[in-house]
């Protein structure tokens, strides 16, 4: 998909702030610093619309990006970032949980993991949480550019096994650096737009 029009409609924390539009939504989930914002930027081919940093914890609200009047990407703060207080973590949990469990427009969660490593306990918990609520998942294993091609399949298998991956979900190997997997990810998203 060629994207011309992108707008950050709102950075929301609570339900009353979510946009009123009825467009399908795709929320990002993943460890802090794993590459969620970079994924969005690659998909829409903007260098830095969704904010990226070396420092984990950059994204702190639910950021609703409207794409071509067709869908929203909802950038979500990462989990597993140790340097936040317990209170902040609870607030985070509530914000994400409320959104994921109550938002009718949510068509799928794009869960991002790092293809280089075995998924963390937090990754496993997030996937289990999504499956418990029967949310379709597009699992994106990113940073493929950081390991040799000869390891891709083997690492993908470790990711699937560790998550007890549901074969009816989509699995995409990806790189925000090279654009690998971009078409496949758009394909998975398009297929879920009308569901
Ligand atoms: P939070 O908002 O803090 O949760 O982080 P995030 O998941 O949005 O991660 P972000 O997109 O900000 O990326 C974190 C770091 O990883 C940045 O330095 C990115 O440039 C880098 N990065 C993300 N994706 C890739 C990738 O596919 N390949 C490489 N080589 N680097 C990547
Ligand atoms: Mg981010």
GROMACS .gro file of C-alpha atoms and ligand atoms in nm:
model
  228
    1UNK     CA    1   0.000   0.000   0.000
    2UNK     CA    2   0.126   0.343  -0.093
    3UNK     CA    3   0.045   0.585   0.186
    4UNK     CA    4   0.004   0.955   0.116
    5UNK     CA    5  -0.200   1.075   0.405
    6UNK     CA    6  -0.115   1.018   0.769
    7UNK     CA    7  -0.230   1.212   1.069
    8UNK     CA    8  -0.173   1.173   1.440
    9UNK     CA    9  -0.532   1.229   1.546
   10UNK     CA   10  -0.488   1.203   1.919
   11UNK     CA   11  -0.261   1.081   2.197
   12UNK     CA   12  -0.510   0.927   2.433
   13UNK     CA   13  -0.499   0.774   2.778
   14UNK     CA   14  -0.865   0.714   2.857
   15UNK     CA   15  -1.165   0.585   2.667
   16UNK     CA   16  -1.332   0.925   2.636
   17UNK     CA   17  -1.032   1.045   2.436
   18UNK     CA   18  -1.037   0.767   2.175
   19UNK     CA   19  -1.133   0.897   1.831
   20UNK     CA   20  -1.498   0.869   1.728
   21UNK     CA   21  -1.425   0.739   1.381
   22UNK     CA   22  -1.541   0.390   1.302
   23UNK     CA   23  -1.232   0.294   1.102
   24UNK     CA   24  -1.065  -0.042   1.168
   25UNK     CA   25  -0.779  -0.022   1.417
   26UNK     CA   26  -0.452  -0.211   1.447
   27UNK     CA   27  -0.269  -0.172   1.775
   28UNK     CA   28   0.099  -0.236   1.826
   29UNK     CA   29   0.223  -0.438   2.121
   30UNK     CA   30   0.571  -0.538   2.222
   31UNK     CA   31   0.860  -0.489   2.455
   32UNK     CA   32   0.993  -0.144   2.503
   33UNK     CA   33   1.251  -0.067   2.234
   34UNK     CA   34   1.162  -0.368   2.020
   35UNK     CA   35   1.069  -0.152   1.721
   36UNK     CA   36   0.693  -0.078   1.732
   37UNK     CA   37   0.720   0.286   1.625
   38UNK     CA   38   0.978   0.192   1.362
   39UNK     CA   39   0.735  -0.066   1.226
   40UNK     CA   40   0.466   0.199   1.181
   41UNK     CA   41   0.710   0.437   1.017
   42UNK     CA   42   0.824   0.167   0.774
   43UNK     CA   43   0.468   0.071   0.688
   44UNK     CA   44   0.376   0.430   0.605
   45UNK     CA   45   0.722   0.509   0.468
   46UNK     CA   46   0.785   0.812   0.683
   47UNK     CA   47   1.118   0.844   0.853
   48UNK     CA   48   0.998   0.947   1.194
   49UNK     CA   49   0.630   1.020   1.224
   50UNK     CA   50   0.589   0.776   1.510
   51UNK     CA   51   0.847   0.876   1.764
   52UNK     CA   52   1.156   0.663   1.794
   53UNK     CA   53   1.448   0.679   2.029
   54UNK     CA   54   1.745   0.495   2.163
   55UNK     CA   55   1.589   0.536   2.503
   56UNK     CA   56   1.319   0.286   2.590
   57UNK     CA   57   0.988   0.423   2.707
   58UNK     CA   58   0.950   0.690   2.442
   59UNK     CA   59   0.586   0.617   2.364
   60UNK     CA   60   0.370   0.681   2.671
   61UNK     CA   61   0.018   0.723   2.542
   62UNK     CA   62  -0.207   0.549   2.291
   63UNK     CA   63  -0.119   0.734   1.973
   64UNK     CA   64  -0.386   0.706   1.703
   65UNK     CA   65  -0.243   0.749   1.354
   66UNK     CA   66  -0.506   0.771   1.083
   67UNK     CA   67  -0.384   0.626   0.755
   68UNK     CA   68  -0.551   0.733   0.427
   69UNK     CA   69  -0.893   0.756   0.594
   70UNK     CA   70  -0.890   0.377   0.590
   71UNK     CA   71  -0.748   0.258   0.918
   72UNK     CA   72  -0.572   0.354   1.236
   73UNK     CA   73  -0.240   0.235   1.368
   74UNK     CA   74  -0.243   0.269   1.743
   75UNK     CA   75   0.108   0.302   1.880
   76UNK     CA   76   0.124   0.175   2.234
   77UNK     CA   77   0.391   0.208   2.504
   78UNK     CA   78   0.615  -0.095   2.536
   79UNK     CA   79   0.615  -0.339   2.824
   80UNK     CA   80   0.903  -0.481   3.023
   81UNK     CA   81   1.074  -0.150   3.079
   82UNK     CA   82   1.222  -0.183   3.427
   83UNK     CA   83   1.279   0.183   3.504
   84UNK     CA   84   0.920   0.278   3.569
   85UNK     CA   85   0.752   0.290   3.906
   86UNK     CA   86   0.497   0.031   4.013
   87UNK     CA   87   0.229   0.296   4.001
   88UNK     CA   88   0.317   0.392   3.647
   89UNK     CA   89   0.320   0.026   3.547
   90UNK     CA   90  -0.029  -0.020   3.688
   91UNK     CA   91  -0.154   0.284   3.502
   92UNK     CA   92   0.002   0.147   3.186
   93UNK     CA   93  -0.159  -0.194   3.237
   94UNK     CA   94  -0.499  -0.040   3.286
   95UNK     CA   95  -0.467   0.180   2.979
   96UNK     CA   96  -0.370  -0.110   2.751
   97UNK     CA   97  -0.611  -0.360   2.901
   98UNK     CA   98  -0.905  -0.123   2.872
   99UNK     CA   99  -0.826  -0.047   2.511
  100UNK     CA  100  -0.767  -0.406   2.404
  101UNK     CA  101  -1.063  -0.558   2.581
  102UNK     CA  102  -1.321  -0.290   2.501
  103UNK     CA  103  -1.243  -0.138   2.163
  104UNK     CA  104  -1.486  -0.259   1.898
  105UNK     CA  105  -1.285  -0.115   1.610
  106UNK     CA  106  -0.980  -0.324   1.704
  107UNK     CA  107  -0.929  -0.577   1.424
  108UNK     CA  108  -0.596  -0.723   1.528
  109UNK     CA  109  -0.296  -0.659   1.746
  110UNK     CA  110   0.038  -0.640   1.572
  111UNK     CA  111   0.263  -0.797   1.833
  112UNK     CA  112   0.628  -0.726   1.769
  113UNK     CA  113   0.907  -0.951   1.890
  114UNK     CA  114   1.280  -0.950   1.822
  115UNK     CA  115   1.374  -1.220   1.570
  116UNK     CA  116   1.723  -1.239   1.718
  117UNK     CA  117   1.613  -1.365   2.059
  118UNK     CA  118   1.385  -1.613   2.222
  119UNK     CA  119   1.064  -1.428   2.326
  120UNK     CA  120   1.074  -1.304   2.686
  121UNK     CA  121   0.828  -1.403   2.958
  122UNK     CA  122   0.656  -1.069   2.899
  123UNK     CA  123   0.620  -1.155   2.529
  124UNK     CA  124   0.467  -1.490   2.619
  125UNK     CA  125   0.229  -1.329   2.867
  126UNK     CA  126   0.119  -1.066   2.616
  127UNK     CA  127   0.046  -1.330   2.353
  128UNK     CA  128  -0.145  -1.543   2.606
  129UNK     CA  129  -0.343  -1.235   2.712
  130UNK     CA  130  -0.440  -1.163   2.350
  131UNK     CA  131  -0.537  -1.523   2.286
  132UNK     CA  132  -0.742  -1.531   2.607
  133UNK     CA  133  -0.946  -1.238   2.474
  134UNK     CA  134  -0.957  -1.398   2.127
  135UNK     CA  135  -0.789  -1.103   1.959
  136UNK     CA  136  -0.640  -1.189   1.618
  137UNK     CA  137  -0.264  -1.135   1.619
  138UNK     CA  138  -0.025  -1.042   1.342
  139UNK     CA  139   0.304  -1.156   1.492
  140UNK     CA  140   0.592  -0.953   1.352
  141UNK     CA  141   0.944  -1.077   1.421
  142UNK     CA  142   1.155  -0.773   1.351
  143UNK     CA  143   1.523  -0.671   1.326
  144UNK     CA  144   1.583  -0.953   1.078
  145UNK     CA  145   1.856  -0.737   0.925
  146UNK     CA  146   2.060  -0.786   1.240
  147UNK     CA  147   2.112  -1.159   1.191
  148UNK     CA  148   2.232  -1.356   0.891
  149UNK     CA  149   1.969  -1.488   0.657
  150UNK     CA  150   2.083  -1.844   0.737
  151UNK     CA  151   1.937  -1.803   1.089
  152UNK     CA  152   1.596  -1.664   0.994
  153UNK     CA  153   1.403  -1.990   0.975
  154UNK     CA  154   1.561  -2.140   1.284
  155UNK     CA  155   1.491  -1.828   1.492
  156UNK     CA  156   1.138  -1.802   1.358
  157UNK     CA  157   1.078  -2.155   1.481
  158UNK     CA  158   1.204  -2.067   1.830
  159UNK     CA  159   0.969  -1.767   1.835
  160UNK     CA  160   0.670  -1.977   1.733
  161UNK     CA  161   0.747  -2.257   1.977
  162UNK     CA  162   0.811  -2.029   2.273
  163UNK     CA  163   0.484  -1.843   2.218
  164UNK     CA  164   0.287  -2.160   2.149
  165UNK     CA  165   0.188  -1.974   1.836
  166UNK     CA  166  -0.161  -2.025   1.699
  167UNK     CA  167  -0.121  -2.118   1.329
  168UNK     CA  168  -0.439  -1.926   1.240
  169UNK     CA  169  -0.259  -1.602   1.333
  170UNK     CA  170  -0.025  -1.434   1.084
  171UNK     CA  171   0.353  -1.453   1.119
  172UNK     CA  172   0.575  -1.204   0.938
  173UNK     CA  173   0.952  -1.174   0.942
  174UNK     CA  174   1.034  -0.808   0.921
  175UNK     CA  175   1.299  -0.538   0.915
  176UNK     CA  176   1.233  -0.168   0.955
  177UNK     CA  177   1.581  -0.116   0.820
  178UNK     CA  178   1.544  -0.296   0.487
  179UNK     CA  179   1.165  -0.305   0.446
  180UNK     CA  180   1.164  -0.684   0.444
  181UNK     CA  181   0.813  -0.814   0.524
  182UNK     CA  182   0.641  -0.483   0.455
  183UNK     CA  183   0.420  -0.613   0.173
  184UNK     CA  184   0.337  -0.924   0.367
  185UNK     CA  185   0.239  -0.720   0.673
  186UNK     CA  186   0.013  -0.496   0.461
  187UNK     CA  187  -0.141  -0.807   0.312
  188UNK     CA  188  -0.219  -0.945   0.660
  189UNK     CA  189  -0.365  -0.611   0.768
  190UNK     CA  190  -0.579  -0.572   0.454
  191UNK     CA  191  -0.720  -0.920   0.501
  192UNK     CA  192  -0.840  -0.820   0.847
  193UNK     CA  193  -0.980  -0.479   0.758
  194UNK     CA  194  -1.329  -0.602   0.676
  195UNK     CA  195  -1.362  -0.863   0.946
  196LIG     P1  196   0.905   0.221   2.285
  196LIG     O1  197   0.821   0.328   2.222
  196LIG     O2  198   1.004   0.273   2.381
  196LIG     O3  199   0.823   0.111   2.344
  196LIG     O4  200   0.998   0.155   2.170
  196LIG     P2  201   0.953   0.101   2.027
  196LIG     O5  202   0.912  -0.041   2.037
  196LIG     O6  203   0.858   0.196   1.961
  196LIG     O7  204   1.094   0.097   1.949
  196LIG     P3  205   1.149   0.201   1.841
  196LIG     O8  206   1.073   0.189   1.712
  196LIG     O9  207   1.158   0.335   1.904
  196LIG    O10  208   1.294   0.138   1.810
  196LIG     C1  209   1.391   0.119   1.910
  196LIG     C2  210   1.531   0.112   1.847
  196LIG    O11  211   1.543  -0.004   1.763
  196LIG     C3  212   1.563   0.231   1.755
  196LIG    O12  213   1.700   0.264   1.774
  196LIG     C4  214   1.538   0.178   1.616
  196LIG    O13  215   1.612   0.245   1.517
  196LIG     C5  216   1.582   0.032   1.630
  196LIG     N1  217   1.511  -0.058   1.535
  196LIG     C6  218   1.378  -0.078   1.528
  196LIG     N2  219   1.347  -0.168   1.431
  196LIG     C7  220   1.463  -0.206   1.374
  196LIG     C8  221   1.498  -0.299   1.267
  196LIG    O14  222   1.415  -0.365   1.204
  196LIG     N3  223   1.634  -0.311   1.239
  196LIG     C9  224   1.729  -0.242   1.306
  196LIG     N4  225   1.856  -0.263   1.271
  196LIG     N5  226   1.699  -0.153   1.406
  196LIG    C10  227   1.569  -0.136   1.440
  197LIG    MG1  228   0.753   0.358   2.038
   0.00000   0.00000   0.00000
